[in-house]
Short mmCIF file of C-alpha atoms in Angstrom, two decimals:
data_model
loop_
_atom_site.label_atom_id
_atom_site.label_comp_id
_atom_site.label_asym_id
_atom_site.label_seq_id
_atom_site.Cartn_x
_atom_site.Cartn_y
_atom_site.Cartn_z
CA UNK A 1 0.00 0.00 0.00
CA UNK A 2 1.31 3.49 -0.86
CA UNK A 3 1.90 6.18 1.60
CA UNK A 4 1.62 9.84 1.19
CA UNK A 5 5.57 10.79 1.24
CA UNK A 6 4.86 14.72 0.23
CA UNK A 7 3.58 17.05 -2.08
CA UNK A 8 4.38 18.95 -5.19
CA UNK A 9 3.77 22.95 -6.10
CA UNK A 10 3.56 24.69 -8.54
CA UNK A 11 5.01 28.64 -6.84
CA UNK A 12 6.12 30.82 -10.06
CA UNK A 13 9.52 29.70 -8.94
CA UNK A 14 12.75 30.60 -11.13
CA UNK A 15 16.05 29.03 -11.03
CA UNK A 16 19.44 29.80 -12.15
CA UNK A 17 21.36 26.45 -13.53
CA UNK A 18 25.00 25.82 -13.82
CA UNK A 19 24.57 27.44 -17.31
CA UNK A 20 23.84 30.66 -15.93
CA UNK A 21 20.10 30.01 -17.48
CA UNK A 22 16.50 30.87 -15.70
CA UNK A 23 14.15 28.29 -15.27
CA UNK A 24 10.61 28.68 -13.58
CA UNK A 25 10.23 25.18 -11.69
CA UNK A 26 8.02 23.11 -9.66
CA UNK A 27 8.84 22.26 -6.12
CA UNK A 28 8.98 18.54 -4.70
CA UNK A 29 8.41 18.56 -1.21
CA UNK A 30 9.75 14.48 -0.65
CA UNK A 31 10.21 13.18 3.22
CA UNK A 32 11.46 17.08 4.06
CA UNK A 33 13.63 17.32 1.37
CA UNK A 34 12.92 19.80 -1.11
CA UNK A 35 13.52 19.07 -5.09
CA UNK A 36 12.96 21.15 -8.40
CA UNK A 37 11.99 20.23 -11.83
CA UNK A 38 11.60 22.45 -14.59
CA UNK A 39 8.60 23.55 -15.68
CA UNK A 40 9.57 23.25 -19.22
CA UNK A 41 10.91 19.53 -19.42
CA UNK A 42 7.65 18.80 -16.85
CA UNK A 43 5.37 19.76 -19.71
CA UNK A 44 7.22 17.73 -22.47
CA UNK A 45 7.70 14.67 -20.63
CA UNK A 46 3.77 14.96 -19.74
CA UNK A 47 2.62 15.28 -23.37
CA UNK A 48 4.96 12.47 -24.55
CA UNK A 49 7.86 14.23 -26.34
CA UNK A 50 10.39 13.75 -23.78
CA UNK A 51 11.35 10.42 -22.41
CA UNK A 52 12.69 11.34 -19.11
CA UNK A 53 12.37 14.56 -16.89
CA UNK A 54 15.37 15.52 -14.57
CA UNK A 55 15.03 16.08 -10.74
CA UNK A 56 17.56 18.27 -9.07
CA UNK A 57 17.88 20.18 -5.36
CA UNK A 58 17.00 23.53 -4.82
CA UNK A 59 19.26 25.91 -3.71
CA UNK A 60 18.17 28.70 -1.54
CA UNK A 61 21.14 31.67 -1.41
CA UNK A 62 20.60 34.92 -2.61
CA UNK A 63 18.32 33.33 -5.18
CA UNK A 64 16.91 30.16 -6.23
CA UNK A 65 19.48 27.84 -7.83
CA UNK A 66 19.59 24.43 -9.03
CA UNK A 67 22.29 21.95 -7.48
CA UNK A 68 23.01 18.50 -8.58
CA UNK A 69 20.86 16.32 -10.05
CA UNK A 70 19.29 13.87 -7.95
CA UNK A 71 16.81 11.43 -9.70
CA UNK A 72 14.75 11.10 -12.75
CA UNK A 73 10.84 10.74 -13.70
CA UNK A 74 9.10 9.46 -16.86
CA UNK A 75 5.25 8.81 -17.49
CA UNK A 76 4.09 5.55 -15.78
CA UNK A 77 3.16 2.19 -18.35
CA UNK A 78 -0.32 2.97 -17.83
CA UNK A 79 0.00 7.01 -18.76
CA UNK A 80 -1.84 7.65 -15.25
CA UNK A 81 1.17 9.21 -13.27
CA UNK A 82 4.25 10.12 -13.41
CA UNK A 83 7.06 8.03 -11.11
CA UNK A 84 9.64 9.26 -10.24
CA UNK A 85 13.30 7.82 -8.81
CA UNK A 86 14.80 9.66 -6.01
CA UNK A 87 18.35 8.09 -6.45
CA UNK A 88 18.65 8.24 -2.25
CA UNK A 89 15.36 8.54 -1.33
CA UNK A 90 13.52 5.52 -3.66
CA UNK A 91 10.50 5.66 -5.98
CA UNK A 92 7.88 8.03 -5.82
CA UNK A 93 4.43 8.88 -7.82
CA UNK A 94 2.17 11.79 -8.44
CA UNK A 95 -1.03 11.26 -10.20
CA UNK A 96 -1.08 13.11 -14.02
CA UNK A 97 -4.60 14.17 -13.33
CA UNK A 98 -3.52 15.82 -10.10
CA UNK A 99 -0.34 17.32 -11.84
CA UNK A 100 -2.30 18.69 -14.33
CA UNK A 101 -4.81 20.62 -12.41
CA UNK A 102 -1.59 22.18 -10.97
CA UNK A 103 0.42 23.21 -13.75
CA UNK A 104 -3.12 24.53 -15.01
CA UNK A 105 -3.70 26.59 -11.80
CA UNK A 106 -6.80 24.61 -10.37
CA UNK A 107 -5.00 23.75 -7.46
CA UNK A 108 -2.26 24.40 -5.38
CA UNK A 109 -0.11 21.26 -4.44
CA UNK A 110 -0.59 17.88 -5.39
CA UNK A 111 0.32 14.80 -2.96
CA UNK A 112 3.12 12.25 -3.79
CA UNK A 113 2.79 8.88 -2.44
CA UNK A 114 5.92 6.30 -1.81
CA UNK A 115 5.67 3.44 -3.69
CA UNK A 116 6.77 0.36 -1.93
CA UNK A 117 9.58 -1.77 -2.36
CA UNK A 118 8.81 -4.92 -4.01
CA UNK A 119 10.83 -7.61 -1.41
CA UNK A 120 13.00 -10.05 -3.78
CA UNK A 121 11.07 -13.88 -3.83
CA UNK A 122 13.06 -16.33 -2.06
CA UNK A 123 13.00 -18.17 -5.66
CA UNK A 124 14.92 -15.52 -7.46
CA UNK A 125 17.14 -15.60 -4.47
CA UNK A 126 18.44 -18.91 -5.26
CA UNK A 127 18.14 -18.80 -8.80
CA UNK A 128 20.60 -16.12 -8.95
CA UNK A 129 22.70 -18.07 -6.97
CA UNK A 130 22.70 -20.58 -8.92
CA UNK A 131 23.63 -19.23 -12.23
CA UNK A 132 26.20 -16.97 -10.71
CA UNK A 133 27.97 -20.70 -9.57
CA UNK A 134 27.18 -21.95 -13.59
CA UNK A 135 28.93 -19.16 -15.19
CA UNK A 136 32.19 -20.16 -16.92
CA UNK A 137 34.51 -18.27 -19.05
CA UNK A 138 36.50 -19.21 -22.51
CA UNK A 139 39.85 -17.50 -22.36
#
């Protein structure tokens, strides 16, 4: 069962990259960290013509900056919601109905819910053992 893990906002945000460039971005609130993804690559990976949108921190100074990147998100199998892989935190989802009354100003944040880690069968536990003994190699 999923938990709620956070939310996501939509604030009118901009953000200076390493480039020097200004981005407006969305906030991820995730387990009290907080996360930005740009508004632009958002939209495309939403509508299909980008694989793969890119999750870095935000950087509070003297203004908002991006830091390093720290996970990735793509459009679920289904096309329902978009899940997205903290690469310390885990895997996370937001619902594309709920995402798009925000980036259409309907509402105002958006939950995110943890999705669960899948415990490895004691099967495949073996298994792999198994072929890691059978593995030979030809010199």
């Amino acid at each position: 069962m999923m938990q709620k893990a956070g939310y996501i906002q939509r604030t009118g945000c901009r953000a200076v990259d390493r480039d020097g460039s200004l981005h407006e971005v969305v906030e991820l609130h995730v387990l009290g960290t907080r996360y930005a993804i740009r508004l632009d690559d958002l939209v495309k990976g939403i509508a299909g013509r980008q694989v793969a949108v890119q999750v870095d921190t935000l950087v509070r100074e003297w203004n908002y900056y991006l830091g390093t990147t720290c996970g990735m998100g793509q459009v679920s199998a289904s096309g329902k919601a978009l899940n997205i892989e903290l690469f310390e935190a885990g895997n996370f989802t937001i619902s594309l109905l709920a995402l798009r009354s925000i980036l259409f100003g309907r509402e105002r944040t958006a939950p995110v819910a943890r999705i669960p880690e899948q415990p490895a069968s004691p099967v495949w536990k073996a298994r792999r053992g198994d072929v890691q003994q059978q593995i030979v190699a030809l010199v």
